[in-house]
Short mmCIF file of C-alpha atoms in Angstrom, two decimals:
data_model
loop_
_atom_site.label_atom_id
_atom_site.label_comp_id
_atom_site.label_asym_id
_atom_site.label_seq_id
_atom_site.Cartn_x
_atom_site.Cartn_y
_atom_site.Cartn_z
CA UNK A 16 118.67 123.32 84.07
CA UNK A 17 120.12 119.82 83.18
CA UNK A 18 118.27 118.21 80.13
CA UNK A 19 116.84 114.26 80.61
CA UNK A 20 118.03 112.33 78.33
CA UNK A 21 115.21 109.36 79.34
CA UNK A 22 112.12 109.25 80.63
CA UNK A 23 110.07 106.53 81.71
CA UNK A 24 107.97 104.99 84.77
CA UNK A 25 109.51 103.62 87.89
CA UNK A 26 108.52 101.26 89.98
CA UNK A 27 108.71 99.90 93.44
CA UNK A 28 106.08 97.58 95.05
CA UNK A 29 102.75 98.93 94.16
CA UNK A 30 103.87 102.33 93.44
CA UNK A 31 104.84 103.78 89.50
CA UNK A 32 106.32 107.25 89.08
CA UNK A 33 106.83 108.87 86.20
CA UNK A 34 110.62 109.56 86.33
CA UNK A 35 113.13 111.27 83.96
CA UNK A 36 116.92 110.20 84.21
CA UNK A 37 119.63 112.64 84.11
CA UNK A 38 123.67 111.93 83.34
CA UNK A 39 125.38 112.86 86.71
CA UNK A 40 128.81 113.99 85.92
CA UNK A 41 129.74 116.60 82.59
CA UNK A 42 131.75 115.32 79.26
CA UNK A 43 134.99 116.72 78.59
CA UNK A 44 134.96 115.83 75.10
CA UNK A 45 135.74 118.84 73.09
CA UNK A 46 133.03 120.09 70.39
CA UNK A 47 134.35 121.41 66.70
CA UNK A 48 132.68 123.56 64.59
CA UNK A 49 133.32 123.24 60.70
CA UNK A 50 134.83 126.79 59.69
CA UNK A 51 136.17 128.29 56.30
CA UNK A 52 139.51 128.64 56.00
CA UNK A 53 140.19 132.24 55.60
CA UNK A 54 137.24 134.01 56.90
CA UNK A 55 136.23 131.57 59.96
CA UNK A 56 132.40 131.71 58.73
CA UNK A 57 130.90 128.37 59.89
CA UNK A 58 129.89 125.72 57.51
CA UNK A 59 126.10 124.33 57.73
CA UNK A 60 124.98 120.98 56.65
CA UNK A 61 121.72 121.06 54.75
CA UNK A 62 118.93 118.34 54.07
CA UNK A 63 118.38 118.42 50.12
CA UNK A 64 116.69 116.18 47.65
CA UNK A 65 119.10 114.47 46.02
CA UNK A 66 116.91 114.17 42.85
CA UNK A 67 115.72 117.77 42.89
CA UNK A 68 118.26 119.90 44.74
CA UNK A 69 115.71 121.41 46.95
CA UNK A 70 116.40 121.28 50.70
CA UNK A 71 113.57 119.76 52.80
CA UNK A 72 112.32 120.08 56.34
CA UNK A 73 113.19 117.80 58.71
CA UNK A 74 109.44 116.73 59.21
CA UNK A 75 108.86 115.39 56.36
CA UNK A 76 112.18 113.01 56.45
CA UNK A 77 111.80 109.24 57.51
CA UNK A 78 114.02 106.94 57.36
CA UNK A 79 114.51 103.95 54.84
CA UNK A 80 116.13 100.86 54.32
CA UNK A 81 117.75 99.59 50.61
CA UNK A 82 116.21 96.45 49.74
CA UNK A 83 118.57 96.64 46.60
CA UNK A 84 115.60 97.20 44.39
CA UNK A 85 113.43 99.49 46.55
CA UNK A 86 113.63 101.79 50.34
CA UNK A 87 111.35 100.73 52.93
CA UNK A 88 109.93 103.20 54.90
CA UNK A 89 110.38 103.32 58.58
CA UNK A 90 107.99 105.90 60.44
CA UNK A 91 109.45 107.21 63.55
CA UNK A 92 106.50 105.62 66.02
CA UNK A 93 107.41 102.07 63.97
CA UNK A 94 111.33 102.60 65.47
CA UNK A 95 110.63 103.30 68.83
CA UNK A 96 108.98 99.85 68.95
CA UNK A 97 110.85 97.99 67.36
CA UNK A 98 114.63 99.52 68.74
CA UNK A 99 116.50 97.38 70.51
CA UNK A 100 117.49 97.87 74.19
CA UNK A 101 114.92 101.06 74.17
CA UNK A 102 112.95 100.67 77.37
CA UNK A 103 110.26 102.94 78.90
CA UNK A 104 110.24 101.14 82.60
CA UNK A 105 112.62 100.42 85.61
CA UNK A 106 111.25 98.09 87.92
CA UNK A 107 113.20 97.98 91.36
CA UNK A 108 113.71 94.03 92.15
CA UNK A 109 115.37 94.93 95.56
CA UNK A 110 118.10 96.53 97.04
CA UNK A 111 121.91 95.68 98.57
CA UNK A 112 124.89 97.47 100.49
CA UNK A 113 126.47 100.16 98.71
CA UNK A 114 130.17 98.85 99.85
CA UNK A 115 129.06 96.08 98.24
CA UNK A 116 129.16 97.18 95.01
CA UNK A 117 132.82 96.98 92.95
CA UNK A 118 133.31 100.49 91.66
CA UNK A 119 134.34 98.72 88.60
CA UNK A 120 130.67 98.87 87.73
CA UNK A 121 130.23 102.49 88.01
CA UNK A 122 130.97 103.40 84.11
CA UNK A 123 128.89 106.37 83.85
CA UNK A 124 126.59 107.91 86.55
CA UNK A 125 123.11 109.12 86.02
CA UNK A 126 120.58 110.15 88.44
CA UNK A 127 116.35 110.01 88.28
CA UNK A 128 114.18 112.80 88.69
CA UNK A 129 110.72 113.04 89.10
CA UNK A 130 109.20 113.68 85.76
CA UNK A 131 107.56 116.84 86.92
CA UNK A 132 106.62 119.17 89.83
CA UNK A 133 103.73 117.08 90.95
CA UNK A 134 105.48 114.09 91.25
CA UNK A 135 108.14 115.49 93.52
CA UNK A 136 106.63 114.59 97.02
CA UNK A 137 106.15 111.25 95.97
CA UNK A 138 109.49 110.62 94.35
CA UNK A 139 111.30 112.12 97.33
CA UNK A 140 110.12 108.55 99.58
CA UNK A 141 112.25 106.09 97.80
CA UNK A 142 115.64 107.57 96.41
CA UNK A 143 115.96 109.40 100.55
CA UNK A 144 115.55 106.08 101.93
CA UNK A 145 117.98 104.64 99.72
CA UNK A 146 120.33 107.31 100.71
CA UNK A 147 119.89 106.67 104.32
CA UNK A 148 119.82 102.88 104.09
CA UNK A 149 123.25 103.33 102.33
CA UNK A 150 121.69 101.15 99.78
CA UNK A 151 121.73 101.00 95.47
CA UNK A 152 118.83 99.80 93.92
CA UNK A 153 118.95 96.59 91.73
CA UNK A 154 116.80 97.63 88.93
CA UNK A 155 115.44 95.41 85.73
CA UNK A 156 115.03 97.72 82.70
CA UNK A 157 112.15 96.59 80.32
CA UNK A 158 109.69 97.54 78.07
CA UNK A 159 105.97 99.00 78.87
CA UNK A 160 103.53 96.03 78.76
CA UNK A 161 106.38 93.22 78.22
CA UNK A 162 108.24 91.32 80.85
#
């Protein structure tokens, strides 16, 4: 089953779905592995302390910034919000031809998907009409709670 690599609300009119959004098409980038040369065992990167040497699970690592004199700490929860360009809505501001749109603008292609199960019926009213309308959405991309 394909993995989302987004998930957020959509909207159209008065309606909100929950939606997840899904890349379309595969990479053909090819993946290395780091092997020893001469037995082809695979190497493993490990989290340690650099001060004590021992390694350390992944929960307990945050990230920090080097004032030059001291790290700040950045919680996850504290980079989600304050992350550029991250957004948890798409708001659909109308719609327009399909051969009106220069496939020049067509980098990558990604479909939406109802979040879950129970949202299926309702999800399955907007995207088929768009389909039969010959139509692409013009969406805006923002935030929860900011406009």
């Amino acid at each position: 089953m394909a993995r989302s690599i987004w998930s957020g609300v959509l909207s159209f009119g008065l309606v909100s779905l929950p939606v997840s959004l899904y890349t379309a098409t595969d990479s053909h980038t090819i993946h290395f592995h780091q092997l020893q040369r001469g037995t082809s065992d695979r190497i493993r990167n490990r989290r340690v302390n650099e001060r004590t040497g021992k390694e350390v699970d992944a929960e307990e690592i945050v990230k920090g910034f080097d004032t030059g004199e001291e790290y700040v700490l950045v919680e996850p929860k504290e980079l989600d919000e304050i992350a550029p360009g991250r957004s948890r809505a798409i708001e659909i501001s109308g719609f327009v031809d399909l051969d009106t749109v220069d496939p020049i603008f067509f980098d990558k292609t990604y479909y939406l998907g109802p979040k879950g199960k129970e949202y299926a019926k309702v999800y399955s009213l907007n995207p088929g009409e768009c389909h039969r309308m010959q139509a692409a959405a013009l969406p805006q991309v923002r935030k929860l709670g900011l406009r």
